[in-house]
């Protein structure tokens, strides 16, 4: 646990100190390639275990139950935060151009007034209104393609592991641990050297922390319910899976590596597979059902269900459904939740 924390903070410090170096940007752009490599190695471990492969359908149902529980918990707490804290205004919305802050309620009223005025003039609806009728935009297409690439690397690893066409040293997990450390350093560098970091820190208001905290608390309160219903999975393991908040690559491998010592290689691989599928499902649910989630649970709910992905992969659909005024909130939320993932996953997986 402490090794992961040390590596992450070291990466953040390195990224901040070297943020003006041109090669730093290229370094953290390599995160995607590291994730693909990491998931390929993880697939090798999964494919090499016949028990894991034979129970993929059962693992998928468990992953779906945990994912649904986490999404529901996030939605409920996002509704509570908006309804009882921000419904009367007070949630600042900062734009990249430094415009004056306004509240969510004011943003909703402004968007609704613009929509009505444009409807009277028989003009096209605003972008975020159009997106509800046709959510499958080009941005969403590329996000889905990115998800398919991730699944393809994992599947390729499973196939190679199943047929035993890779050297044994690649399936024992030692090499994947070093790749995981590399990913943690890159994640830390990406946070520390992010050009938006100062802007995000400068725009922080105490109330803004309530949304990511609501996402974290709501998820961790609801996912143990899945542990009560499902057989063969402990509540703390459900919480470790839910603590991925959509960050499937990091959470799945981290859980597998940590749990091997306590529950064995096969059981750890099964739990890691559940974590991978559950957190991919969370991201897909946000991409597909953001308009419905927004309509039922309020304007902040799609951001909350996006979890750690609300600052990148699910940001386009969140902006299109909730309005571009909430882009800053979504990015800030994603940064905070993303930062919590390695610490919370490590904590619950170590219990």
Coordinates of C-alpha atoms in Angstrom, one line a residue:
X1 CA 0.0 0.0 0.0
X2 CA 2.7 2.5 1.1
X3 CA 4.8 1.7 -2.0
X4 CA 1.8 2.6 -4.3
X5 CA 1.2 5.8 -2.4
X6 CA 4.9 6.7 -2.5
X7 CA 5.1 6.1 -6.3
X8 CA 2.0 8.1 -6.9
X9 CA 3.1 11.1 -4.9
X10 CA 6.6 10.9 -6.4
X11 CA 5.0 11.1 -9.8
X12 CA 3.0 14.1 -8.9
X13 CA 6.0 15.9 -7.5
X14 CA 8.1 15.0 -10.6
X15 CA 5.3 16.2 -12.9
X16 CA 5.0 19.5 -11.1
X17 CA 8.8 20.1 -11.0
X18 CA 9.3 19.2 -14.7
X19 CA 6.0 20.6 -16.0
X20 CA 7.8 23.1 -18.3
X21 CA 9.8 20.4 -20.0
X22 CA 8.6 19.4 -23.5
X23 CA 9.2 15.7 -23.0
X24 CA 6.9 15.5 -19.9
X25 CA 3.8 15.8 -22.1
X26 CA 5.0 12.9 -24.3
X27 CA 5.6 10.9 -21.2
X28 CA 2.1 11.1 -19.8
X29 CA 0.6 10.7 -23.2
X30 CA 2.0 7.2 -23.1
X31 CA -0.5 6.3 -20.4
X32 CA -2.8 4.7 -22.9
X33 CA 0.0 2.5 -24.2
X34 CA 0.9 1.5 -20.7
X35 CA -2.7 0.7 -19.9
X36 CA -3.0 -1.5 -23.0
X37 CA 0.2 -3.4 -22.1
X38 CA -1.0 -3.8 -18.5
X39 CA -4.3 -5.2 -19.5
X40 CA -2.7 -7.5 -21.9
X41 CA -0.5 -9.0 -19.1
X42 CA -3.6 -9.1 -16.9
X43 CA -5.4 -11.0 -19.7
X44 CA -2.5 -13.5 -19.8
X45 CA -3.0 -14.2 -16.1
X46 CA -6.8 -14.6 -16.5
X47 CA -6.5 -16.8 -19.6
X48 CA -4.0 -19.0 -17.9
X49 CA -6.4 -19.8 -15.1
X50 CA -9.0 -22.3 -16.3
X51 CA -11.3 -21.7 -13.2
X52 CA -11.5 -18.0 -14.0
X53 CA -12.3 -18.6 -17.7
X54 CA -14.9 -21.2 -16.8
X55 CA -16.7 -18.7 -14.5
X56 CA -16.7 -15.6 -16.7
X57 CA -20.5 -15.5 -17.0
X58 CA -20.9 -15.6 -13.2
X59 CA -18.2 -13.0 -12.8
X60 CA -20.0 -10.8 -15.3
X61 CA -23.2 -10.9 -13.3
X62 CA -21.4 -10.0 -10.1
X63 CA -19.7 -7.1 -11.9
X64 CA -23.1 -5.8 -13.2
X65 CA -24.6 -5.9 -9.7
X66 CA -21.7 -4.0 -8.2
X67 CA -21.7 -1.5 -11.1
X68 CA -25.4 -0.8 -10.8
X69 CA -25.2 -0.4 -7.1
X70 CA -22.3 2.1 -7.4
X71 CA -24.1 4.1 -10.1
X72 CA -27.3 4.2 -8.1
X73 CA -25.5 5.3 -5.0
X74 CA -23.7 8.1 -6.9
X75 CA -27.0 9.3 -8.4
X76 CA -28.8 9.4 -5.1
X77 CA -26.0 11.4 -3.4
X78 CA -25.7 13.7 -6.4
X79 CA -29.4 14.4 -6.1
X80 CA -29.1 15.1 -2.4
X81 CA -26.1 17.5 -3.0
X82 CA -28.0 19.4 -5.6
X83 CA -31.4 19.4 -3.9
X84 CA -30.4 20.4 -0.4
X85 CA -27.1 22.4 -1.1
X86 CA -27.1 23.9 -4.6
X87 CA -30.7 24.1 -5.7
X88 CA -31.0 27.7 -4.6
X89 CA -27.7 28.7 -6.3
X90 CA -24.2 28.9 -5.0
X91 CA -22.4 26.3 -7.0
X92 CA -19.8 28.4 -9.0
X93 CA -19.3 27.5 -12.6
X94 CA -16.0 28.7 -14.0
X95 CA -15.2 28.8 -17.7
X96 CA -11.9 28.5 -19.4
X97 CA -12.1 32.2 -20.4
X98 CA -12.5 33.3 -16.8
X99 CA -16.1 34.5 -17.1
X100 CA -18.0 35.4 -14.0
X101 CA -19.3 32.5 -11.9
X102 CA -22.9 31.6 -11.9
X103 CA -25.0 28.9 -10.1
X104 CA -26.4 25.7 -11.4
X105 CA -29.9 27.0 -10.9
X106 CA -29.1 30.1 -12.9
X107 CA -27.5 28.0 -15.6
X108 CA -30.6 25.8 -15.9
X109 CA -32.9 28.8 -16.1
X110 CA -30.7 30.4 -18.7
X111 CA -30.6 27.3 -20.8
X112 CA -34.3 26.8 -20.5
X113 CA -35.1 30.4 -21.5
X114 CA -32.8 30.1 -24.5
X115 CA -34.5 26.8 -25.5
X116 CA -37.9 28.4 -25.4
X117 CA -36.9 31.5 -27.3
X118 CA -35.3 29.4 -30.0
X119 CA -38.3 27.1 -30.2
X120 CA -40.5 30.2 -30.8
X121 CA -38.2 31.3 -33.6
X122 CA -38.2 27.8 -35.0
X123 CA -34.5 27.8 -34.7
X124 CA -32.4 24.6 -33.9
X125 CA -32.2 23.7 -30.2
X126 CA -29.0 24.3 -28.2
X127 CA -26.3 21.7 -28.6
X128 CA -27.0 20.0 -25.2
X129 CA -30.7 19.8 -26.0
X130 CA -30.0 18.2 -29.4
X131 CA -27.7 15.7 -27.8
X132 CA -30.5 14.3 -25.7
X133 CA -32.4 13.4 -28.9
X134 CA -29.3 12.1 -30.7
X135 CA -26.6 11.2 -28.1
X136 CA -24.5 9.2 -30.5
X137 CA -22.1 12.0 -31.5
X138 CA -18.7 11.7 -33.1
X139 CA -17.1 12.2 -29.7
X140 CA -19.0 9.4 -28.2
X141 CA -18.1 7.1 -31.2
X142 CA -14.4 7.7 -30.5
X143 CA -14.9 7.0 -26.7
X144 CA -16.6 3.7 -27.6
X145 CA -13.7 2.9 -29.9
X146 CA -11.3 3.5 -27.1
X147 CA -13.2 1.1 -24.9
X148 CA -13.2 -1.5 -27.6
X149 CA -9.4 -1.2 -27.9
X150 CA -9.0 -1.8 -24.1
X151 CA -11.3 -4.8 -24.3
X152 CA -9.4 -6.1 -27.4
X153 CA -6.0 -6.0 -25.5
X154 CA -7.5 -7.8 -22.5
X155 CA -9.2 -10.4 -24.8
X156 CA -5.9 -10.9 -26.7
X157 CA -4.1 -11.5 -23.4
X158 CA -6.8 -14.0 -22.4
X159 CA -6.5 -15.9 -25.7
X160 CA -2.7 -16.0 -25.5
X161 CA -2.8 -17.2 -21.8
X162 CA -5.5 -19.9 -22.6
X163 CA -3.4 -21.4 -25.4
X164 CA -0.1 -21.0 -23.5
X165 CA 1.7 -19.3 -26.4
X166 CA 3.5 -16.8 -24.2
X167 CA 6.5 -17.5 -21.9
X168 CA 5.7 -18.5 -18.4
X169 CA 7.5 -15.5 -17.0
X170 CA 4.9 -13.2 -18.5
X171 CA 2.0 -15.0 -16.7
X172 CA 3.3 -15.1 -13.2
X173 CA 2.4 -11.4 -12.4
X174 CA 5.8 -10.1 -11.5
X175 CA 6.3 -8.2 -14.8
X176 CA 2.8 -6.8 -14.6
X177 CA 3.6 -5.3 -11.2
X178 CA 6.5 -3.3 -12.7
X179 CA 4.2 -2.1 -15.5
X180 CA 1.7 -1.1 -12.8
X181 CA 4.4 1.0 -11.1
X182 CA 5.2 2.6 -14.4
X183 CA 1.5 3.5 -14.8
X184 CA 1.3 5.0 -11.3
X185 CA 4.3 7.2 -12.1
X186 CA 2.7 8.3 -15.3
X187 CA -0.6 9.0 -13.6
X188 CA 1.1 11.1 -11.0
X189 CA 3.1 13.0 -13.6
X190 CA -0.1 13.7 -15.6
X191 CA -1.7 15.2 -12.5
X192 CA 1.3 17.2 -11.4
X193 CA 2.1 18.6 -14.8
X194 CA -1.5 19.3 -15.9
X195 CA -1.8 22.8 -17.2
X196 CA -5.3 23.1 -15.7
X197 CA -4.0 22.3 -12.2
X198 CA -3.5 25.9 -11.1
X199 CA -6.8 26.9 -12.7
X200 CA -8.6 24.0 -10.9
X201 CA -7.0 24.8 -7.6
X202 CA -7.7 28.5 -7.9
X203 CA -11.3 27.8 -8.7
X204 CA -11.9 25.4 -5.7
X205 CA -14.6 26.4 -3.3
X206 CA -15.4 24.3 -0.3
X207 CA -18.8 23.4 -1.6
X208 CA -17.4 22.0 -4.8
X209 CA -15.9 19.2 -2.8
X210 CA -19.3 18.0 -1.9
X211 CA -20.0 16.5 -5.3
X212 CA -16.9 14.2 -5.6
X213 CA -17.3 13.4 -1.9
X214 CA -20.9 12.5 -2.6
X215 CA -19.8 10.2 -5.5
X216 CA -17.3 8.5 -3.3
X217 CA -19.6 8.1 -0.2
X218 CA -22.6 7.1 -2.3
X219 CA -20.7 4.5 -4.2
X220 CA -19.0 3.0 -1.1
X221 CA -22.3 2.9 0.8
X222 CA -24.3 1.2 -1.9
X223 CA -21.8 -1.4 -3.3
X224 CA -21.8 -3.4 -0.1
X225 CA -25.5 -4.2 -0.7
X226 CA -24.3 -6.2 -3.7
X227 CA -22.0 -8.1 -1.3
X228 CA -25.0 -9.0 0.8
X229 CA -26.9 -10.4 -2.2
X230 CA -24.1 -12.1 -4.1
X231 CA -22.4 -15.3 -2.9
X232 CA -18.7 -15.8 -2.8
X233 CA -17.7 -12.1 -2.5
X234 CA -17.0 -10.2 0.6
X235 CA -18.3 -6.6 1.3
X236 CA -14.8 -5.2 1.5
X237 CA -14.0 -6.7 -1.9
X238 CA -17.2 -5.1 -3.3
X239 CA -16.0 -1.8 -1.9
X240 CA -12.5 -2.3 -3.4
X241 CA -14.2 -2.9 -6.8
X242 CA -16.5 0.1 -6.4
X243 CA -13.6 2.3 -5.4
X244 CA -12.3 2.1 -9.0
X245 CA -15.0 4.7 -9.9
X246 CA -14.7 3.8 -13.6
X247 CA -10.9 3.6 -13.6
X248 CA -10.9 0.0 -14.8
X249 CA -7.3 -0.5 -15.8
X250 CA -5.7 0.7 -12.5
X251 CA -8.3 -0.8 -10.1
X252 CA -8.4 -4.2 -11.7
X253 CA -4.6 -4.8 -11.7
X254 CA -4.1 -3.2 -8.3
X255 CA -6.8 -5.5 -6.7
X256 CA -5.3 -8.6 -8.4
X257 CA -1.8 -7.8 -7.2
X258 CA -2.8 -7.0 -3.6
X259 CA -5.2 -9.9 -3.1
X260 CA -2.9 -12.6 -4.4
X261 CA -1.1 -12.9 -1.0
X262 CA -4.3 -13.3 1.0
X263 CA -6.8 -15.2 -1.2
X264 CA -4.6 -16.9 -3.8
X265 CA -3.9 -16.4 -7.5
X266 CA -7.1 -17.8 -8.9
X267 CA -9.5 -15.9 -6.5
X268 CA -7.4 -12.7 -7.0
X269 CA -7.7 -13.0 -10.8
X270 CA -11.4 -13.5 -10.5
X271 CA -11.8 -10.4 -8.3
X272 CA -9.6 -8.4 -10.7
X273 CA -11.8 -9.5 -13.6
X274 CA -14.9 -8.4 -11.8
X275 CA -13.3 -5.0 -11.1
X276 CA -12.3 -4.6 -14.8
X277 CA -15.9 -5.5 -16.0
X278 CA -17.7 -3.5 -13.3
X279 CA -15.8 -0.3 -14.0
X280 CA -16.0 -0.6 -17.7
X281 CA -19.8 -1.0 -17.3
X282 CA -19.9 2.2 -15.2
X283 CA -18.3 4.2 -18.0
X284 CA -20.6 2.6 -20.6
X285 CA -23.7 3.4 -18.5
X286 CA -22.7 7.0 -18.3
X287 CA -22.1 7.3 -22.0
X288 CA -25.4 5.5 -22.9
X289 CA -27.8 6.7 -20.2
X290 CA -26.6 10.2 -19.3
X291 CA -29.7 11.9 -20.6
X292 CA -32.0 9.6 -18.6
X293 CA -29.8 10.0 -15.5
X294 CA -29.9 13.8 -15.8
X295 CA -33.7 13.8 -16.2
X296 CA -34.4 11.5 -13.2
X297 CA -31.7 12.5 -10.7
X298 CA -30.8 16.0 -11.7
X299 CA -28.1 18.0 -13.6
X300 CA -25.2 16.8 -11.4
X301 CA -25.9 13.1 -11.6
X302 CA -24.2 12.3 -14.9
X303 CA -21.0 13.9 -13.6
X304 CA -21.3 11.7 -10.5
X305 CA -21.9 8.5 -12.4
X306 CA -18.9 9.2 -14.6
X307 CA -16.7 9.0 -11.5
X308 CA -13.0 9.3 -12.4
X309 CA -13.9 9.4 -16.1
X310 CA -15.8 12.7 -15.8
X311 CA -12.7 14.7 -16.6
X312 CA -11.9 12.8 -19.9
X313 CA -13.7 9.9 -21.5
X314 CA -17.3 10.8 -20.4
X315 CA -16.7 14.6 -20.4
X316 CA -18.1 15.1 -24.0
X317 CA -21.5 13.4 -23.2
X318 CA -21.7 15.2 -19.8
X319 CA -21.2 18.5 -21.5
X320 CA -23.7 17.8 -24.2
X321 CA -26.4 16.6 -21.8
X322 CA -25.8 19.0 -18.8
X323 CA -24.5 22.0 -20.7
X324 CA -21.0 23.4 -21.3
X325 CA -21.4 25.5 -18.1
X326 CA -20.7 22.4 -16.1
X327 CA -17.5 21.5 -17.8
X328 CA -15.3 22.9 -15.1
X329 CA -17.3 21.1 -12.4
X330 CA -17.0 17.8 -14.3
X331 CA -13.2 18.2 -14.7
X332 CA -12.7 19.1 -11.0
X333 CA -14.9 16.2 -10.0
X334 CA -12.9 13.8 -12.1
X335 CA -9.6 15.0 -10.8
X336 CA -10.6 14.6 -7.2
X337 CA -12.2 11.1 -7.7
X338 CA -9.3 10.0 -9.9
X339 CA -6.8 11.0 -7.2
X340 CA -8.7 8.9 -4.6
X341 CA -8.7 5.7 -6.7
X342 CA -5.3 4.3 -5.9
X343 CA -5.6 5.1 -2.2
X344 CA -9.1 3.7 -1.7
X345 CA -8.7 0.6 -3.8
X346 CA -5.4 -0.2 -2.0
X347 CA -7.0 0.4 1.4
X348 CA -10.1 -1.8 0.8
X349 CA -8.1 -4.5 -1.0
X350 CA -5.7 -4.7 1.9
X351 CA -8.5 -5.4 4.5

